[in-house]
CSV table of C-alpha atoms in Angstrom, one decimal:
chain,number,residue,atom,x,y,z
A,1,UNK,CA,26.4,-17.7,-14.1
A,2,UNK,CA,25.3,-21.1,-12.8
A,3,UNK,CA,21.6,-21.3,-12.3
A,4,UNK,CA,19.7,-24.3,-11.0
A,5,UNK,CA,15.9,-24.6,-10.7
A,6,UNK,CA,13.4,-27.1,-9.3
A,7,UNK,CA,9.7,-26.9,-8.8
A,8,UNK,CA,7.1,-29.2,-7.1
A,9,UNK,CA,3.4,-29.3,-6.7
A,10,UNK,CA,1.2,-31.3,-4.2
A,11,UNK,CA,-2.6,-31.5,-4.3
A,12,UNK,CA,-3.7,-31.1,-0.7
A,13,UNK,CA,-7.4,-30.9,-1.3
A,14,UNK,CA,-9.2,-32.4,1.8
A,15,UNK,CA,-11.2,-35.5,1.1
A,16,UNK,CA,-14.1,-34.6,3.4
A,17,UNK,CA,-15.9,-31.3,4.3
A,18,UNK,CA,-14.1,-28.9,6.6
A,19,UNK,CA,-14.3,-25.3,7.8
A,20,UNK,CA,-13.2,-22.6,5.3
A,21,UNK,CA,-10.8,-19.8,6.1
A,22,UNK,CA,-12.3,-16.4,5.2
A,23,UNK,CA,-15.5,-14.4,5.5
A,24,UNK,CA,-16.1,-15.9,9.0
A,25,UNK,CA,-18.2,-18.6,7.4
A,26,UNK,CA,-20.1,-20.9,9.8
A,27,UNK,CA,-20.5,-24.0,7.8
A,28,UNK,CA,-18.2,-26.4,5.9
A,29,UNK,CA,-17.5,-26.5,2.2
A,30,UNK,CA,-20.0,-28.4,0.0
A,31,UNK,CA,-18.0,-28.9,-3.2
A,32,UNK,CA,-14.5,-28.5,-4.7
A,33,UNK,CA,-14.3,-26.1,-7.6
A,34,UNK,CA,-10.5,-26.5,-8.2
A,35,UNK,CA,-7.6,-28.2,-6.3
A,36,UNK,CA,-6.1,-26.8,-3.2
A,37,UNK,CA,-2.3,-27.0,-3.6
A,38,UNK,CA,1.1,-26.4,-2.1
A,39,UNK,CA,3.6,-25.2,-4.7
A,40,UNK,CA,7.4,-24.9,-4.0
A,41,UNK,CA,10.3,-23.7,-6.1
A,42,UNK,CA,14.0,-24.0,-5.5
A,43,UNK,CA,16.4,-21.6,-7.1
A,44,UNK,CA,20.2,-21.8,-6.7
A,45,UNK,CA,22.2,-18.9,-8.2
A,46,UNK,CA,26.0,-19.1,-8.1
A,47,UNK,CA,25.7,-21.8,-5.3
A,48,UNK,CA,23.4,-19.6,-3.2
A,49,UNK,CA,20.1,-21.5,-2.6
A,50,UNK,CA,16.6,-20.1,-2.0
A,51,UNK,CA,13.3,-22.0,-1.5
A,52,UNK,CA,9.9,-20.4,-1.8
A,53,UNK,CA,6.8,-22.3,-0.6
A,54,UNK,CA,3.3,-21.0,-1.6
A,55,UNK,CA,0.2,-22.3,0.1
A,56,UNK,CA,-3.4,-22.0,-1.2
A,57,UNK,CA,-4.5,-20.4,2.1
A,58,UNK,CA,-5.7,-17.1,3.4
A,59,UNK,CA,-2.7,-16.8,5.7
A,60,UNK,CA,0.2,-18.6,7.3
A,61,UNK,CA,1.1,-18.5,11.0
A,62,UNK,CA,4.5,-17.7,12.5
A,63,UNK,CA,4.6,-21.1,14.3
A,64,UNK,CA,3.7,-23.0,11.1
A,65,UNK,CA,6.3,-21.2,9.0
A,66,UNK,CA,9.1,-21.7,11.6
A,67,UNK,CA,8.2,-25.4,11.8
A,68,UNK,CA,8.3,-25.8,8.0
A,69,UNK,CA,11.5,-23.8,7.6
A,70,UNK,CA,13.3,-25.8,10.3
A,71,UNK,CA,12.1,-29.1,8.7
A,72,UNK,CA,13.2,-28.1,5.2
A,73,UNK,CA,16.5,-26.8,6.5
A,74,UNK,CA,17.2,-30.1,8.3
A,75,UNK,CA,16.5,-32.1,5.2
A,76,UNK,CA,18.3,-29.9,2.6
A,77,UNK,CA,21.0,-28.1,4.6
A,78,UNK,CA,19.7,-24.8,3.4
A,79,UNK,CA,19.7,-22.1,6.1
A,80,UNK,CA,16.2,-21.2,7.2
A,81,UNK,CA,16.9,-17.5,6.4
A,82,UNK,CA,16.9,-18.5,2.7
A,83,UNK,CA,13.5,-20.2,3.0
A,84,UNK,CA,10.2,-18.4,2.7
A,85,UNK,CA,6.7,-19.8,3.5
A,86,UNK,CA,3.9,-17.7,2.0
A,87,UNK,CA,0.4,-18.0,0.6
A,88,UNK,CA,-1.8,-16.6,-2.2
A,89,UNK,CA,-4.5,-15.3,0.2
A,90,UNK,CA,-7.5,-17.1,-1.3
A,91,UNK,CA,-10.6,-16.8,1.0
A,92,UNK,CA,-12.0,-20.2,-0.2
A,93,UNK,CA,-9.4,-22.7,1.1
A,94,UNK,CA,-9.6,-24.8,4.2
A,95,UNK,CA,-9.2,-23.0,7.5
A,96,UNK,CA,-5.7,-23.9,8.5
A,97,UNK,CA,-5.1,-21.0,10.8
A,98,UNK,CA,-7.1,-18.8,13.2
A,99,UNK,CA,-7.6,-15.2,11.8
A,100,UNK,CA,-7.4,-12.5,14.5
A,101,UNK,CA,-10.8,-11.0,13.5
A,102,UNK,CA,-12.7,-14.1,12.8
A,103,UNK,CA,-14.3,-16.8,14.9
A,104,UNK,CA,-13.7,-19.8,12.6
A,105,UNK,CA,-11.5,-22.3,14.3
A,106,UNK,CA,-8.7,-24.0,12.3
A,107,UNK,CA,-8.8,-27.6,11.2
A,108,UNK,CA,-5.8,-28.7,13.3
A,109,UNK,CA,-5.4,-32.1,11.7
A,110,UNK,CA,-5.3,-30.6,8.3
A,111,UNK,CA,-2.8,-28.0,9.5
A,112,UNK,CA,-0.6,-30.7,10.9
A,113,UNK,CA,-0.8,-32.6,7.6
A,114,UNK,CA,0.0,-29.4,5.7
A,115,UNK,CA,3.2,-29.0,7.7
A,116,UNK,CA,4.5,-32.3,6.4
A,117,UNK,CA,3.2,-31.7,2.8
A,118,UNK,CA,4.7,-28.2,2.6
A,119,UNK,CA,8.0,-29.7,3.7
A,120,UNK,CA,7.7,-32.5,1.2
A,121,UNK,CA,7.0,-30.1,-1.6
A,122,UNK,CA,10.0,-27.9,-0.8
A,123,UNK,CA,12.4,-30.9,-0.4
A,124,UNK,CA,11.1,-32.3,-3.7
A,125,UNK,CA,11.7,-29.0,-5.5
A,126,UNK,CA,15.2,-28.9,-4.1
A,127,UNK,CA,16.0,-32.5,-5.1
A,128,UNK,CA,14.6,-32.1,-8.6
A,129,UNK,CA,16.6,-29.0,-9.5
A,130,UNK,CA,18.7,-29.0,-12.7
A,131,UNK,CA,20.8,-26.5,-14.6
A,132,UNK,CA,18.5,-23.9,-16.2
A,133,UNK,CA,18.3,-20.7,-18.1
A,134,UNK,CA,15.9,-18.0,-17.0
A,135,UNK,CA,14.0,-15.3,-18.8
A,136,UNK,CA,11.6,-12.6,-17.6
A,137,UNK,CA,8.5,-11.2,-19.2
A,138,UNK,CA,6.2,-8.3,-18.0
A,139,UNK,CA,2.9,-6.7,-18.8
A,140,UNK,CA,0.3,-4.3,-17.3
A,141,UNK,CA,-3.2,-5.6,-16.6
A,142,UNK,CA,-6.1,-3.4,-17.7
A,143,UNK,CA,-9.8,-3.4,-16.8
A,144,UNK,CA,-9.8,-6.3,-14.4
A,145,UNK,CA,-8.7,-5.1,-11.0
A,146,UNK,CA,-7.4,-2.1,-9.3
A,147,UNK,CA,-7.6,0.0,-6.1
A,148,UNK,CA,-10.8,-1.0,-4.3
A,149,UNK,CA,-11.3,2.2,-2.3
A,150,UNK,CA,-10.7,4.8,-5.0
A,151,UNK,CA,-11.3,3.9,-8.6
A,152,UNK,CA,-8.1,4.7,-10.5
A,153,UNK,CA,-6.2,5.0,-7.2
A,154,UNK,CA,-2.8,3.5,-6.5
A,155,UNK,CA,-2.4,-0.1,-7.5
A,156,UNK,CA,0.4,-2.2,-8.9
A,157,UNK,CA,-1.1,-3.9,-12.0
A,158,UNK,CA,2.2,-5.3,-13.2
A,159,UNK,CA,2.3,-9.0,-13.9
A,160,UNK,CA,5.8,-10.6,-14.2
A,161,UNK,CA,6.7,-14.1,-15.3
A,162,UNK,CA,10.0,-15.9,-14.8
A,163,UNK,CA,10.4,-18.8,-17.2
A,164,UNK,CA,13.0,-21.5,-16.4
A,165,UNK,CA,14.1,-23.9,-19.1
A,166,UNK,CA,16.5,-26.8,-19.1
A,167,UNK,CA,20.0,-25.6,-19.9
A,168,UNK,CA,20.7,-28.5,-22.2
A,169,UNK,CA,17.6,-28.9,-24.4
A,170,UNK,CA,15.4,-25.9,-23.6
A,171,UNK,CA,12.6,-28.0,-22.1
A,172,UNK,CA,10.3,-25.9,-19.9
A,173,UNK,CA,10.9,-26.7,-16.3
A,174,UNK,CA,8.5,-24.3,-14.6
A,175,UNK,CA,7.4,-20.7,-14.3
A,176,UNK,CA,7.0,-18.2,-11.4
A,177,UNK,CA,4.3,-15.5,-11.8
A,178,UNK,CA,4.1,-12.4,-9.7
A,179,UNK,CA,0.8,-10.4,-9.5
A,180,UNK,CA,-1.0,-8.2,-6.9
A,181,UNK,CA,-4.8,-8.7,-6.6
A,182,UNK,CA,-7.1,-10.0,-3.9
A,183,UNK,CA,-8.3,-13.5,-5.0
A,184,UNK,CA,-11.8,-12.9,-3.7
A,185,UNK,CA,-14.2,-13.1,-6.6
A,186,UNK,CA,-15.9,-15.9,-4.7
A,187,UNK,CA,-17.6,-14.2,-1.8
A,188,UNK,CA,-18.8,-15.3,1.6
A,189,UNK,CA,-22.0,-16.9,0.1
A,190,UNK,CA,-19.8,-19.4,-1.7
A,191,UNK,CA,-19.2,-22.8,-0.1
A,192,UNK,CA,-16.8,-24.3,-2.7
A,193,UNK,CA,-13.2,-24.9,-2.1
A,194,UNK,CA,-11.1,-22.9,-4.5
A,195,UNK,CA,-7.8,-21.1,-5.0
A,196,UNK,CA,-10.0,-18.4,-6.7
A,197,UNK,CA,-8.5,-16.1,-9.3
A,198,UNK,CA,-4.8,-17.0,-8.7
A,199,UNK,CA,-5.6,-20.7,-8.8
A,200,UNK,CA,-7.6,-20.4,-12.0
A,201,UNK,CA,-4.9,-18.4,-13.7
A,202,UNK,CA,-2.4,-21.0,-12.5
A,203,UNK,CA,-4.4,-23.8,-14.0
A,204,UNK,CA,-4.8,-22.1,-17.4
A,205,UNK,CA,-1.1,-21.2,-17.7
A,206,UNK,CA,-0.1,-24.7,-16.8
A,207,UNK,CA,-2.3,-26.2,-19.5
A,208,UNK,CA,-0.9,-23.7,-22.0
A,209,UNK,CA,2.8,-24.1,-21.2
A,210,UNK,CA,2.9,-27.7,-20.1
A,211,UNK,CA,4.9,-27.1,-16.9
A,212,UNK,CA,4.2,-26.2,-13.3
A,213,UNK,CA,3.5,-22.6,-12.4
A,214,UNK,CA,4.0,-21.1,-8.9
A,215,UNK,CA,2.1,-17.9,-8.3
A,216,UNK,CA,3.0,-15.1,-5.9
A,217,UNK,CA,0.6,-12.5,-4.6
A,218,UNK,CA,2.3,-9.2,-3.7
A,219,UNK,CA,0.9,-5.8,-2.7
A,220,UNK,CA,-2.9,-6.4,-3.0
A,221,UNK,CA,-4.1,-5.1,0.4
A,222,UNK,CA,-6.3,-2.5,-1.2
A,223,UNK,CA,-6.6,-4.1,-4.7
A,224,UNK,CA,-9.5,-6.2,-5.9
A,225,UNK,CA,-12.0,-6.7,-8.8
A,226,UNK,CA,-14.6,-4.5,-7.0
A,227,UNK,CA,-15.0,-1.8,-9.7
A,228,UNK,CA,-14.5,-4.1,-12.6
A,229,UNK,CA,-16.9,-7.0,-12.0
A,230,UNK,CA,-19.5,-7.8,-14.6
A,231,UNK,CA,-21.2,-10.6,-12.5
A,232,UNK,CA,-20.5,-12.8,-9.6
A,233,UNK,CA,-19.7,-16.3,-8.5
A,234,UNK,CA,-18.0,-19.0,-10.6
A,235,UNK,CA,-19.1,-17.4,-13.9
A,236,UNK,CA,-17.3,-14.1,-13.0
A,237,UNK,CA,-14.3,-16.0,-11.8
A,238,UNK,CA,-14.0,-17.8,-15.1
A,239,UNK,CA,-14.5,-14.6,-17.1
A,240,UNK,CA,-11.8,-12.7,-15.2
A,241,UNK,CA,-9.3,-15.6,-15.3
A,242,UNK,CA,-9.8,-16.1,-19.0
A,243,UNK,CA,-9.4,-12.3,-19.7
A,244,UNK,CA,-6.3,-12.1,-17.5
A,245,UNK,CA,-4.7,-15.0,-19.2
A,246,UNK,CA,-5.6,-13.5,-22.6
A,247,UNK,CA,-3.9,-10.3,-21.6
A,248,UNK,CA,-0.8,-12.2,-20.4
A,249,UNK,CA,-0.6,-14.0,-23.8
A,250,UNK,CA,-1.1,-10.9,-26.0
A,251,UNK,CA,0.7,-8.2,-24.0
A,252,UNK,CA,3.7,-9.9,-22.3
A,253,UNK,CA,7.1,-8.6,-23.4
A,254,UNK,CA,10.6,-9.8,-22.8
A,255,UNK,CA,12.3,-7.7,-20.2
A,256,UNK,CA,16.0,-7.3,-19.6
A,257,UNK,CA,17.2,-9.7,-16.9
A,258,UNK,CA,20.6,-9.7,-15.3
A,259,UNK,CA,21.6,-12.5,-12.9
A,260,UNK,CA,24.6,-12.4,-10.6
A,261,UNK,CA,25.7,-13.5,-7.2
A,262,UNK,CA,22.9,-12.9,-4.7
A,263,UNK,CA,23.0,-10.6,-1.7
A,264,UNK,CA,20.4,-11.2,0.9
A,265,UNK,CA,19.4,-10.3,4.4
A,266,UNK,CA,16.4,-9.8,6.8
A,267,UNK,CA,15.1,-7.3,9.2
A,268,UNK,CA,12.5,-7.3,12.0
A,269,UNK,CA,10.5,-4.6,13.7
A,270,UNK,CA,8.3,-4.5,16.7
A,271,UNK,CA,4.8,-3.0,16.7
A,272,UNK,CA,2.7,-2.2,19.8
A,273,UNK,CA,-1.0,-1.2,19.5
A,274,UNK,CA,-3.6,-0.6,22.2
A,275,UNK,CA,-7.0,0.6,21.1
A,276,UNK,CA,-7.7,2.0,24.5
A,277,UNK,CA,-5.1,4.8,24.1
A,278,UNK,CA,-5.0,5.0,20.3
A,279,UNK,CA,-6.3,8.4,19.1
A,280,UNK,CA,-7.3,7.0,15.7
A,281,UNK,CA,-9.4,4.2,17.3
A,282,UNK,CA,-11.2,6.9,19.3
A,283,UNK,CA,-11.8,9.2,16.3
A,284,UNK,CA,-12.9,6.3,14.1
A,285,UNK,CA,-15.3,4.9,16.7
A,286,UNK,CA,-16.9,8.4,17.3
A,287,UNK,CA,-17.3,8.7,13.5
A,288,UNK,CA,-19.1,5.3,13.2
A,289,UNK,CA,-21.4,6.0,16.2
A,290,UNK,CA,-22.5,9.2,14.4
A,291,UNK,CA,-23.6,7.2,11.3
A,292,UNK,CA,-27.2,6.3,10.5
A,293,UNK,CA,-28.2,2.8,11.5
A,294,UNK,CA,-27.1,0.2,9.0
A,295,UNK,CA,-25.5,-3.3,8.8
A,296,UNK,CA,-22.2,-1.7,7.9
A,297,UNK,CA,-22.4,0.6,11.0
A,298,UNK,CA,-23.0,-2.5,13.2
A,299,UNK,CA,-20.2,-4.4,11.6
A,300,UNK,CA,-17.6,-1.6,12.0
A,301,UNK,CA,-18.6,-0.9,15.6
A,302,UNK,CA,-18.3,-4.6,16.4
A,303,UNK,CA,-14.9,-4.6,14.8
A,304,UNK,CA,-13.8,-1.6,16.9
A,305,UNK,CA,-15.0,-3.3,20.1
A,306,UNK,CA,-13.1,-6.5,19.2
A,307,UNK,CA,-10.0,-4.4,18.8
A,308,UNK,CA,-10.5,-2.8,22.2
A,309,UNK,CA,-11.0,-6.3,23.8
A,310,UNK,CA,-7.6,-7.5,22.5
A,311,UNK,CA,-5.8,-5.1,24.8
A,312,UNK,CA,-2.2,-4.4,24.0
A,313,UNK,CA,-1.3,-6.1,20.7
A,314,UNK,CA,2.4,-6.8,20.3
A,315,UNK,CA,3.5,-8.0,16.8
A,316,UNK,CA,6.8,-8.8,15.2
A,317,UNK,CA,7.0,-7.6,11.6
A,318,UNK,CA,9.7,-9.7,9.7
A,319,UNK,CA,11.0,-9.2,6.2
A,320,UNK,CA,13.5,-11.1,4.1
A,321,UNK,CA,15.1,-9.7,1.0
A,322,UNK,CA,17.4,-10.8,-1.8
A,323,UNK,CA,19.1,-8.9,-4.5
A,324,UNK,CA,19.8,-11.0,-7.6
A,325,UNK,CA,21.2,-9.1,-10.5
A,326,UNK,CA,18.7,-6.3,-11.5
A,327,UNK,CA,15.9,-7.9,-9.4
A,328,UNK,CA,15.0,-7.3,-5.8
A,329,UNK,CA,12.7,-9.7,-3.9
A,330,UNK,CA,11.1,-8.5,-0.6
A,331,UNK,CA,8.8,-10.5,1.7
A,332,UNK,CA,6.0,-8.8,3.6
A,333,UNK,CA,4.1,-10.4,6.5
A,334,UNK,CA,0.7,-8.9,5.8
A,335,UNK,CA,-1.9,-7.4,3.5
A,336,UNK,CA,0.3,-4.7,2.0
A,337,UNK,CA,-1.5,-1.7,0.7
A,338,UNK,CA,-0.5,-0.4,-2.8
A,339,UNK,CA,1.2,2.8,-1.8
A,340,UNK,CA,3.7,0.9,0.4
A,341,UNK,CA,4.6,-1.5,-2.4
A,342,UNK,CA,5.0,1.3,-4.9
A,343,UNK,CA,7.3,3.0,-2.3
A,344,UNK,CA,9.7,0.0,-2.8
A,345,UNK,CA,9.6,0.5,-6.6
A,346,UNK,CA,10.2,4.2,-6.3
A,347,UNK,CA,13.2,3.7,-3.9
A,348,UNK,CA,14.8,1.2,-6.3
A,349,UNK,CA,13.8,2.5,-9.7
A,350,UNK,CA,16.8,1.0,-11.4
A,351,UNK,CA,15.8,-2.5,-10.3
A,352,UNK,CA,12.8,-4.8,-10.9
A,353,UNK,CA,11.2,-5.1,-7.4
A,354,UNK,CA,9.0,-8.1,-6.5
A,355,UNK,CA,7.0,-8.3,-3.3
A,356,UNK,CA,6.2,-11.7,-1.8
A,357,UNK,CA,3.1,-11.1,0.3
A,358,UNK,CA,1.6,-13.0,3.2
A,359,UNK,CA,5.0,-14.4,4.1
A,360,UNK,CA,6.2,-16.2,7.2
A,361,UNK,CA,3.4,-14.9,9.5
A,362,UNK,CA,0.3,-12.7,9.2
A,363,UNK,CA,0.0,-9.3,10.8
A,364,UNK,CA,-3.2,-8.3,9.0
A,365,UNK,CA,-3.2,-5.0,7.1
A,366,UNK,CA,-0.3,-2.6,6.9
A,367,UNK,CA,-1.9,0.8,6.0
A,368,UNK,CA,0.2,3.8,4.9
A,369,UNK,CA,-0.1,6.9,7.1
A,370,UNK,CA,-2.0,8.9,4.4
A,371,UNK,CA,-4.8,6.3,4.2
A,372,UNK,CA,-4.9,5.3,7.9
A,373,UNK,CA,-8.5,5.6,9.3
A,374,UNK,CA,-10.1,6.2,5.9
A,375,UNK,CA,-11.0,2.8,4.6
A,376,UNK,CA,-11.8,-0.8,5.7
A,377,UNK,CA,-8.2,-1.8,5.8
A,378,UNK,CA,-7.6,0.2,9.0
A,379,UNK,CA,-10.5,-1.6,10.7
A,380,UNK,CA,-8.7,-4.9,9.9
A,381,UNK,CA,-5.3,-3.6,11.0
A,382,UNK,CA,-3.4,-4.4,14.3
A,383,UNK,CA,-0.8,-1.7,14.0
A,384,UNK,CA,-1.0,2.0,14.8
A,385,UNK,CA,-0.6,4.9,12.4
A,386,UNK,CA,2.9,5.3,11.0
A,387,UNK,CA,4.2,1.8,11.7
A,388,UNK,CA,3.7,0.6,8.2
A,389,UNK,CA,5.6,3.5,6.7
A,390,UNK,CA,8.4,3.1,9.3
A,391,UNK,CA,8.6,-0.7,8.5
A,392,UNK,CA,8.9,0.0,4.8
A,393,UNK,CA,11.5,2.6,5.4
A,394,UNK,CA,13.6,0.2,7.4
A,395,UNK,CA,13.4,-2.4,4.7
A,396,UNK,CA,14.4,0.1,2.1
A,397,UNK,CA,17.4,1.1,4.2
A,398,UNK,CA,18.5,-2.5,4.7
A,399,UNK,CA,18.1,-3.3,1.0
A,400,UNK,CA,19.9,-0.2,0.0
A,401,UNK,CA,22.9,-1.1,2.3
A,402,UNK,CA,23.1,-4.4,0.4
A,403,UNK,CA,23.4,-2.9,-3.1
């Protein structure tokens, strides 16, 4: 089986202070803790090409993704349906895009520059590709992150690493790491630019292995370090990243990997939400109003009123997928809660399933029906009860038809 792989990295750290995306911060960043990057990988299997672009950002917009996809397609000849634009969901990068539930305005000049730089990274990855061999390693992370609503609740703690080496001499070309955890150890009090946990893991692995590493964040909608923290700020970030990398080094095991001619496709589903007529919005609002006075009560009521003010919310939920040998790759346009991601794994238990989160647009949280209305994720959702489950079911049906 002919495999080609290329990878590219561009440092896009702003040279002057700018607004930050996440936590609805009011001011600009005051320092840079670690570089803000665009990483891109190009994989060609049996002459079928795929490009993945990962931004250090809290989200990507539909318009941005389409612009980058079209530009990359025109420069490489690769169909835009085989190109994915995603992000790692750090809350400490520049504000490139407007979040639905936050007031912070995007830095439009930086976003414009990022369009060109993301395109450049993808084209460079494609141009640098060479014949490669690939292997896969997996492990389970313990004691560092998990379900943030219920300790011990559903969470995908699997970390998977694809290693690409030159087919001739065995030289490391690059790695792709898949994990699922909110990179939010730095909180809203922090004013330093950072790719947070995923960025710090990336840096450490690159130093160790001597090659670029592209990191993918998967189904982390309700997964964080909340129940596992021993401190806060930069010190806690360093501790967690060090321990996570130590577990990767000591626990990773080679996994069986089969590569054959890819099968791929995409689906899209419409969602319509209107708080004015939504029974869950009414029930949740009544419940909050009955709470004792507190800052959290005020925050949740404000969030509910903001939802109401949005009127009818119409969203398009897109997903791309590819089946390559015994691996299935699925994009999700949102914060994907753990149960939904685990549904994919249960549906395709004979395969290794990898979710690429925050891809091609951002639809906020998709919450499974069983958890809808219970936790914070629903207050930050723009879809009604049942839509998330229906969307996942449609993806499963489409992937199943391709097998």
